[in-house]
XYZ file of C-alpha atoms in Angstrom:
589
model
C 141.643 114.209 110.039
C 139.058 114.334 107.237
C 136.732 111.979 109.123
C 137.140 114.014 112.332
C 136.358 117.237 110.475
C 133.334 115.692 108.803
C 132.074 114.441 112.154
C 132.550 117.863 113.729
C 130.557 119.474 110.903
C 127.828 116.850 111.159
C 127.129 117.411 114.851
C 125.769 121.001 114.518
C 123.706 119.868 111.520
C 122.196 117.045 113.577
C 121.353 119.470 116.382
C 119.661 121.846 113.923
C 117.685 118.985 112.385
C 116.630 117.730 115.826
C 115.542 121.218 116.861
C 113.570 121.531 113.630
C 111.738 118.268 114.368
C 110.884 119.437 117.882
C 109.603 122.826 116.728
C 107.581 121.283 113.868
C 105.939 118.734 116.152
C 105.123 121.328 118.799
C 103.643 123.726 116.241
C 101.475 121.012 114.704
C 100.161 119.805 118.052
C 99.401 123.388 119.085
C 97.485 124.001 115.849
C 95.420 120.863 116.461
C 94.705 121.959 120.039
C 93.393 125.280 118.728
C 91.048 123.658 116.176
C 87.775 124.068 118.113
C 88.566 127.681 118.995
C 89.771 128.534 115.470
C 86.530 127.279 113.956
C 84.521 129.941 115.801
C 81.998 127.349 117.007
C 81.402 126.367 120.607
C 83.382 123.132 121.267
C 80.819 122.128 123.876
C 78.041 122.366 121.274
C 79.959 120.190 118.784
C 80.799 117.566 121.402
C 77.238 117.490 122.716
C 75.853 117.002 119.211
C 78.349 114.201 118.596
C 77.220 112.497 121.805
C 73.513 112.686 120.998
C 71.144 113.778 118.288
C 69.976 116.794 120.293
C 70.334 119.736 117.918
C 69.118 122.412 120.379
C 70.813 121.847 123.737
C 69.999 124.113 126.626
C 72.504 126.604 128.092
C 72.654 124.465 131.226
C 73.688 121.409 129.203
C 76.386 123.392 127.422
C 77.701 124.807 130.710
C 77.864 121.302 132.173
C 79.890 120.049 129.195
C 82.295 122.993 129.410
C 82.862 122.354 133.099
C 83.290 118.623 132.588
C 85.865 119.021 129.801
C 87.605 122.072 131.231
C 86.947 124.119 128.101
C 86.746 127.365 130.071
C 90.473 127.092 130.810
C 91.412 127.550 127.156
C 93.266 125.395 124.596
C 96.815 125.830 125.891
C 95.899 124.693 129.407
C 94.182 121.645 127.945
C 97.231 120.907 125.771
C 99.600 121.172 128.757
C 97.384 118.866 130.818
C 97.272 116.339 127.971
C 101.055 116.439 127.493
C 101.565 116.014 131.247
C 99.643 112.739 131.199
C 101.645 111.177 128.358
C 104.680 110.177 130.503
C 102.262 108.197 132.701
C 100.755 106.480 129.655
C 97.577 108.534 129.968
C 96.389 110.180 126.749
C 93.098 111.205 128.283
C 89.580 110.033 127.554
C 87.431 110.695 124.534
C 85.129 113.669 124.944
C 82.452 111.863 122.934
C 82.586 108.224 124.060
C 84.231 108.667 127.462
C 86.592 105.754 126.734
C 90.397 105.859 127.210
C 92.109 107.199 124.115
C 95.364 105.234 124.094
C 93.840 101.762 123.444
C 91.751 103.182 120.579
C 94.711 104.903 118.929
C 97.026 101.913 119.467
C 94.572 99.522 117.818
C 93.954 101.885 114.896
C 97.700 102.494 114.478
C 98.415 98.749 114.344
C 95.797 98.329 111.627
C 97.115 101.256 109.581
C 100.758 100.167 109.838
C 99.806 96.658 108.722
C 97.925 98.120 105.782
C 100.896 100.382 104.998
C 103.257 97.392 104.924
C 100.920 95.585 102.544
C 100.760 98.674 100.342
C 104.556 98.918 100.487
C 104.907 95.385 99.109
C 102.558 96.228 96.238
C 104.337 99.550 95.678
C 107.730 97.878 95.335
C 106.340 95.192 93.023
C 104.678 97.733 90.710
C 107.753 99.993 90.751
C 109.903 97.011 89.779
C 107.596 96.207 86.848
C 107.553 99.815 85.647
C 111.356 100.151 85.664
C 112.242 96.543 84.656
C 112.644 97.281 80.953
C 115.011 100.210 81.485
C 116.983 98.188 84.035
C 117.334 95.268 81.615
C 118.322 97.317 78.560
C 120.581 99.694 80.475
C 122.611 96.896 82.042
C 123.319 95.592 78.521
C 124.090 99.029 77.024
C 121.056 98.788 74.741
C 119.145 101.919 75.706
C 118.446 103.663 72.412
C 115.414 105.864 72.999
C 113.918 107.828 75.853
C 110.791 106.344 77.396
C 107.607 108.343 77.589
C 106.478 106.877 80.902
C 102.841 106.793 79.778
C 102.190 103.459 81.487
C 103.360 104.818 84.820
C 101.333 107.996 84.256
C 98.151 106.000 83.600
C 98.544 103.904 86.756
C 99.571 106.889 88.893
C 96.456 108.781 87.760
C 94.084 106.049 88.979
C 92.031 107.434 91.886
C 92.686 105.273 94.946
C 89.102 105.429 96.179
C 87.776 104.552 92.714
C 90.187 101.644 92.382
C 89.169 100.517 95.872
C 85.475 100.568 94.937
C 86.177 98.653 91.728
C 88.231 95.974 93.505
C 85.666 95.628 96.281
C 82.828 95.254 93.764
C 84.511 92.893 91.296
C 86.840 90.792 93.460
C 84.861 91.004 96.679
C 81.176 91.017 95.740
C 80.881 89.590 92.218
C 83.619 86.952 92.317
C 83.824 86.458 96.086
C 87.568 85.896 96.010
C 88.453 88.167 98.936
C 86.625 90.055 101.707
C 85.144 93.321 100.495
C 84.656 94.824 103.966
C 86.040 94.581 107.488
C 89.404 93.740 109.005
C 89.474 90.108 110.074
C 92.708 88.583 108.837
C 95.488 88.661 106.200
C 92.981 88.219 103.379
C 91.267 91.469 104.383
C 94.349 93.531 103.528
C 94.849 92.280 99.958
C 92.317 94.471 98.139
C 93.018 97.706 100.080
C 96.768 97.128 99.662
C 96.280 96.857 95.906
C 94.135 99.989 95.827
C 96.791 101.968 97.702
C 99.917 100.358 96.296
C 99.289 100.346 92.540
C 99.151 104.158 92.061
C 101.974 104.662 94.586
C 104.129 102.036 92.877
C 103.549 103.631 89.490
C 104.700 106.984 90.856
C 107.834 105.570 92.491
C 108.550 103.397 89.459
C 108.155 106.313 87.071
C 110.669 108.401 88.999
C 113.087 105.480 89.211
C 112.693 104.761 85.496
C 113.763 108.318 84.696
C 116.809 108.146 86.994
C 118.230 104.828 85.811
C 119.611 105.979 82.395
C 121.800 108.549 84.153
C 123.151 105.848 86.494
C 124.012 103.603 83.539
C 125.869 106.521 81.962
C 128.412 106.727 84.799
C 132.042 105.782 83.955
C 132.053 102.647 86.109
C 129.094 101.216 84.163
C 130.845 101.724 80.822
C 134.050 100.217 82.200
C 132.284 97.189 83.651
C 130.549 96.523 80.333
C 133.833 96.801 78.465
C 135.445 94.258 80.819
C 132.540 91.847 80.442
C 131.066 92.050 83.929
C 127.684 90.280 84.273
C 124.721 92.530 83.395
C 123.013 91.547 86.650
C 125.870 93.015 88.680
C 125.734 96.251 86.680
C 121.957 96.411 87.113
C 122.201 96.006 90.894
C 124.748 98.774 91.274
C 122.880 101.126 88.935
C 119.698 100.465 90.884
C 121.536 101.239 94.104
C 122.777 104.534 92.645
C 119.408 105.631 91.234
C 117.364 104.430 94.202
C 119.142 106.835 96.555
C 117.474 109.819 94.882
C 114.018 108.199 94.777
C 113.993 106.659 98.263
C 112.849 109.838 100.114
C 109.603 109.695 98.106
C 108.543 106.666 100.113
C 107.923 108.919 103.117
C 105.084 111.060 101.685
C 103.906 108.438 99.185
C 103.748 105.244 101.268
C 104.298 106.127 104.921
C 101.818 108.975 104.511
C 99.149 106.345 103.828
C 98.956 105.609 107.566
C 96.966 108.793 108.103
C 95.983 109.599 104.533
C 94.130 106.469 103.416
C 90.826 107.717 104.821
C 88.717 107.094 101.701
C 90.009 103.550 101.223
C 89.521 102.790 104.916
C 85.906 103.938 104.659
C 85.205 101.905 101.515
C 86.586 98.697 103.032
C 85.329 99.540 106.539
C 88.847 99.392 108.014
C 89.281 100.814 111.541
C 92.518 102.652 110.728
C 94.217 105.690 112.183
C 93.241 108.042 109.365
C 89.578 107.254 109.821
C 89.864 107.678 113.580
C 91.590 111.055 113.193
C 88.973 112.272 110.712
C 86.041 111.265 112.907
C 87.680 112.899 115.927
C 88.387 116.094 113.969
C 84.827 116.360 112.689
C 83.498 115.880 116.241
C 86.220 118.206 117.647
C 87.143 115.389 120.031
C 90.586 116.694 120.942
C 92.165 113.884 123.036
C 92.043 111.182 120.298
C 92.837 113.760 117.603
C 95.909 115.035 119.450
C 97.088 111.500 120.220
C 96.654 110.400 116.597
C 98.508 113.513 115.391
C 101.387 112.859 117.807
C 101.617 109.237 116.627
C 101.734 110.385 113.006
C 104.487 112.900 113.816
C 106.572 110.244 115.584
C 106.014 107.840 112.703
C 107.086 110.447 110.166
C 110.239 111.358 112.077
C 111.189 107.712 112.653
C 110.551 106.719 109.048
C 112.427 109.794 107.813
C 115.502 108.924 109.877
C 115.405 105.294 108.706
C 115.082 106.274 105.054
C 117.871 108.813 105.411
C 120.164 106.179 106.940
C 119.274 103.695 104.193
C 119.901 106.265 101.463
C 123.315 107.150 102.878
C 124.162 103.454 103.172
C 123.299 103.009 99.484
C 125.588 105.878 98.473
C 128.403 104.735 100.762
C 131.483 106.678 101.852
C 131.525 108.689 98.604
C 128.692 110.850 99.960
C 130.638 111.697 103.115
C 133.947 112.230 101.295
C 132.549 114.390 98.476
C 133.528 111.855 95.827
C 130.193 111.071 94.158
C 130.299 111.118 90.360
C 127.847 113.473 88.676
C 124.838 111.894 87.038
C 125.001 112.428 83.249
C 121.672 111.824 81.553
C 122.292 110.217 78.146
C 121.122 112.229 75.171
C 118.506 109.722 74.053
C 116.191 110.646 71.173
C 112.497 110.796 71.934
C 110.262 108.302 70.209
C 107.911 109.609 67.571
C 105.139 107.792 69.384
C 105.577 110.161 72.338
C 104.566 113.116 70.162
C 101.662 111.156 68.711
C 100.479 110.161 72.180
C 100.666 113.762 73.394
C 98.791 114.978 70.313
C 96.080 112.337 70.715
C 95.547 113.147 74.396
C 95.441 116.871 73.699
C 92.959 116.533 70.842
C 90.764 114.138 72.845
C 90.652 116.496 75.830
C 89.934 119.550 73.683
C 87.167 117.704 71.834
C 85.472 116.568 75.030
C 85.820 119.963 76.702
C 84.610 121.821 73.617
C 81.565 119.587 73.232
C 80.785 119.882 76.945
C 80.929 123.676 76.925
C 78.024 123.727 74.464
C 75.739 122.023 77.000
C 74.122 123.112 80.261
C 75.954 121.550 83.262
C 73.280 122.537 85.812
C 70.145 121.265 84.092
C 68.501 118.641 86.318
C 66.219 115.992 84.828
C 65.135 113.520 87.504
C 63.510 111.373 84.843
C 66.931 110.836 83.231
C 68.906 109.684 86.274
C 71.970 107.480 85.613
C 71.210 107.002 81.922
C 73.894 105.120 79.927
C 75.763 106.852 77.094
C 73.562 107.738 74.130
C 73.465 110.299 71.299
C 71.568 112.645 73.613
C 74.051 112.142 76.465
C 77.379 110.876 75.031
C 78.861 110.208 78.498
C 75.592 109.410 80.262
C 73.991 111.232 83.173
C 74.633 111.408 86.901
C 72.396 110.614 89.875
C 70.478 113.894 89.410
C 70.020 113.485 85.680
C 72.632 116.082 84.760
C 74.614 115.612 81.547
C 78.107 114.320 82.410
C 79.686 115.624 79.206
C 78.496 119.127 80.078
C 79.805 118.900 83.634
C 83.114 117.477 82.433
C 83.590 120.272 79.903
C 82.629 123.122 82.227
C 84.811 121.750 85.021
C 87.961 121.395 82.914
C 89.359 124.905 83.285
C 88.637 125.137 87.005
C 90.031 121.660 87.687
C 93.278 122.092 85.778
C 93.716 125.727 86.818
C 93.442 125.112 90.554
C 95.514 121.921 90.358
C 98.291 123.655 88.401
C 98.287 126.591 90.830
C 98.504 124.269 93.837
C 101.248 122.208 92.182
C 103.255 125.327 91.303
C 103.074 126.690 94.847
C 103.922 123.272 96.299
C 106.951 122.887 94.021
C 108.244 126.357 94.902
C 107.787 125.704 98.623
C 109.445 122.321 98.258
C 112.442 123.792 96.453
C 112.783 126.573 99.018
C 112.516 124.317 102.078
C 114.513 121.523 100.482
C 117.535 123.802 100.109
C 117.477 124.346 103.891
C 117.142 120.654 104.699
C 119.077 120.841 107.984
C 116.408 123.110 109.440
C 113.306 121.986 107.551
C 113.840 118.207 107.612
C 111.805 117.878 110.797
C 108.967 119.890 109.309
C 109.062 117.737 106.173
C 108.900 114.511 108.166
C 106.083 115.769 110.395
C 103.949 117.099 107.545
C 104.547 114.080 105.283
C 102.221 111.897 107.342
C 99.624 114.576 108.113
C 96.309 113.796 106.357
C 95.255 116.468 103.895
C 91.779 116.288 105.438
C 93.137 117.424 108.804
C 94.992 120.277 107.109
C 91.721 121.127 105.390
C 89.896 121.283 108.704
C 92.559 123.602 110.123
C 92.477 125.991 107.166
C 88.693 125.909 106.822
C 88.386 126.878 110.476
C 90.079 130.156 109.535
C 89.047 130.773 105.904
C 85.703 128.989 105.742
C 84.812 126.353 103.122
C 85.980 127.466 99.683
C 88.042 126.216 96.786
C 90.961 128.441 97.777
C 90.778 127.262 101.382
C 91.063 123.699 100.100
C 93.929 124.751 97.824
C 95.729 126.272 100.812
C 95.231 123.034 102.750
C 96.726 120.950 99.940
C 99.666 123.358 99.693
C 100.258 122.872 103.431
C 101.049 119.186 102.889
C 101.692 119.010 99.139
C 105.191 120.492 99.266
C 106.688 117.603 101.245
C 107.516 115.243 98.316
C 109.367 118.007 96.511
C 111.229 119.141 99.622
C 112.371 115.579 100.362
C 113.480 115.093 96.766
C 115.247 118.455 96.607
C 117.130 117.819 99.841
C 118.288 114.374 98.695
C 119.418 115.522 95.244
C 121.191 118.593 96.604
C 123.069 116.504 99.142
C 124.313 114.274 96.336
C 125.175 117.244 94.125
C 127.199 118.917 96.877
C 129.111 115.689 97.412
C 130.158 115.359 93.759
C 133.698 115.957 92.612
C 132.922 118.784 90.185
C 131.487 120.859 93.041
C 134.857 120.788 94.781
C 136.443 121.960 91.550
C 133.939 124.800 91.217
C 134.580 125.923 94.783
C 138.325 125.782 94.315
C 137.992 128.146 91.363
C 136.088 130.635 93.515
C 132.490 129.983 92.417
C 130.038 131.940 94.573
C 126.613 130.929 95.873
C 124.734 132.485 92.940
C 126.888 130.727 90.366
C 126.535 127.404 92.164
C 122.777 127.818 92.415
C 122.357 128.696 88.745
C 124.859 126.336 87.133
C 124.903 123.366 89.507
C 122.139 123.165 92.124
C 119.069 124.073 90.086
C 120.063 122.044 86.972
C 120.633 119.039 89.234
C 117.253 119.328 90.971
C 114.673 120.933 88.684
C 114.263 118.209 86.005
C 113.567 115.440 88.520
C 111.290 117.637 90.642
C 109.274 118.688 87.585
C 108.859 115.066 86.567
C 107.611 114.297 90.061
C 105.160 117.205 89.885
C 103.744 116.022 86.559
C 103.174 112.530 87.917
C 101.437 113.931 91.011
C 99.139 116.320 89.131
C 96.116 113.945 89.077
C 96.653 113.204 92.771
C 96.358 116.919 93.501
C 93.019 117.009 91.671
C 91.724 114.082 93.732
C 92.875 115.510 97.079
C 91.103 118.765 96.270
C 88.011 116.730 95.392
C 88.109 114.791 98.653
C 88.122 118.061 100.601
C 85.193 119.336 98.565
C 83.314 116.095 99.145
C 83.634 116.654 102.913
C 82.323 120.188 102.586
C 85.746 121.794 103.036
C 86.446 122.880 99.464
C 84.603 123.292 96.193
C 80.884 123.466 96.912
C 78.111 121.935 94.816
C 76.804 122.284 92.172
C 80.198 123.315 90.768
C 81.356 120.955 88.022
C 84.854 119.787 89.000
C 86.437 116.516 87.844
C 87.447 115.179 91.208
C 84.061 116.081 92.647
C 82.357 114.238 89.783
C 84.297 111.127 90.790
C 83.448 111.534 94.469
C 79.753 112.182 93.846
C 79.284 109.265 91.463
C 81.537 106.732 93.206
C 78.603 105.182 95.162
C 76.952 104.306 91.822
C 79.980 102.512 90.376
C 78.294 99.103 90.314
C 74.957 100.375 89.019
C 76.234 102.962 86.518
C 79.996 102.638 85.852
C 79.810 105.237 83.069
C 79.145 107.892 85.723
C 82.787 107.698 86.826
C 84.348 106.491 83.580
C 84.283 109.926 81.929
C 86.064 111.945 84.641
C 88.475 109.056 85.335
C 89.489 108.891 81.658
C 89.852 112.673 81.591
C 92.267 112.509 84.523
C 94.266 109.757 82.807
C 94.430 111.768 79.555
C 95.576 114.845 81.487
C 98.307 112.854 83.230
C 99.558 111.195 80.043
C 99.513 114.536 78.213
C 101.543 116.183 80.983
C 104.152 113.412 81.002
C 104.469 112.641 77.282
C 104.174 116.233 76.103
C 106.733 117.665 78.522
C 110.382 118.124 77.517
C 112.993 115.785 78.872
C 112.753 115.715 82.635
C 115.403 113.239 83.535
C 118.618 114.030 85.364
C 120.584 116.844 83.815
C 123.613 116.472 81.660
C 126.457 118.036 83.592
C 128.625 120.361 81.571
C 131.790 121.210 83.331
C 132.966 124.800 83.003
C 136.377 124.196 84.439
């Protein structure tokens, strides 16, 4: 009877989730179809300029383009016509090149999925290395102190495009070990996979490393150790228990690379889907843009369903039967080194920012372009001869302020939507694979290029990791035995939210947010670099990296300063924060 009841309850939830996926996909495709009209520019003018270099077309030329593309009929008519051709395998033809869209998108999708799989292998390998020590000590009951996670924070803060440029220069050009450009065979995917997978693996590994001590604290682990079970068996089962809460992060972190690895694809000259979608969006070439968006939505939904099935398989029948044990984080003392590390990072950042504020960040000296560090310019100069220390110091408050605001809004949205997972799961899956650049184009079309327009764009996609994590942790919390006890004693929704749901979710979500803080800075910078966000000559850390990345081989100090500042900020956030592992459950019954 219990299984029948559970199945009956699951069917309405599945219908709600399916409806949410359909609504989310339709809304996203409609927003993309409206892009040329939202921007306030004539789509015919944009397409004509993309076709040729003619900057002043005649009214007759524009009228001919509108008639040819059917622009006079409006966006919804075009969208309906495009959708009607999909069942016949016809995704239309490119407005710019005149070639069929489906072969282009299929080829780009195959390249991006192959690159994603390579990045997934690297991600899993790095995550295993980051969490190996905790897994080894925990399986032998030898965990004595809480880990700071500074190593994971350093790797997670590495800018993907900067790491890609470094790998291409050193391993591709200087040493000649691997191809530095193009997509010709398996060897071509090694360097881009490393550039994408190392920061992603550090993020996944850091979250897993914080979840493992709570898994080793469960009663079965203590019993197995007392009975002399092999440590390897304990480690495998603890990993299975902790991995269930981290697994949903693969969707926005790894699967999202299919459409979000635009910078790395450009550096390595890879014809991927993200690059295709960006070029189509900039040219307002709707047929390939709509097709690429639809493919990303389908990929997100499929990957989300697969990850959800895998997570439930890891947890087993206990999730369905409401018999999961609560995760008790052990009360491990913090190392003294964690406080010293936080103090060092804080003092270093304050010193650099304070020294930079005393200098002029806008002074241009063309005779001092790309100078190395010296007493006059402690961090060197950029390509315009501006002092990098000054620009780093003056950009600190704006960089951290906007990034913290975006992270706060994203966390709140993620918590809110994650609590309604049955309805919002489709939206989470669809938005997880949407490139932030495309969201930036949509918001900029309405707000115009500005730092707050870019912040809004990042918020549009930045909430998905927290929503996926919140939904997964809440599902486990609701399936634990102490929740049944609380309900049997008459606990109401407010009591459950305050004493059970939020304590079970907030620590892990905050840890995730701290690890993703440098990524937020870099996404904002990428939008500014494309003219969608912060405009020059504003001194902003991510923009400093983007502007000076082309000079990495000639003047590596031009990117070393802002990169180190991002690493210090990430380590300070992680090591200086209070314990952010799983909560210690205190039963009130």
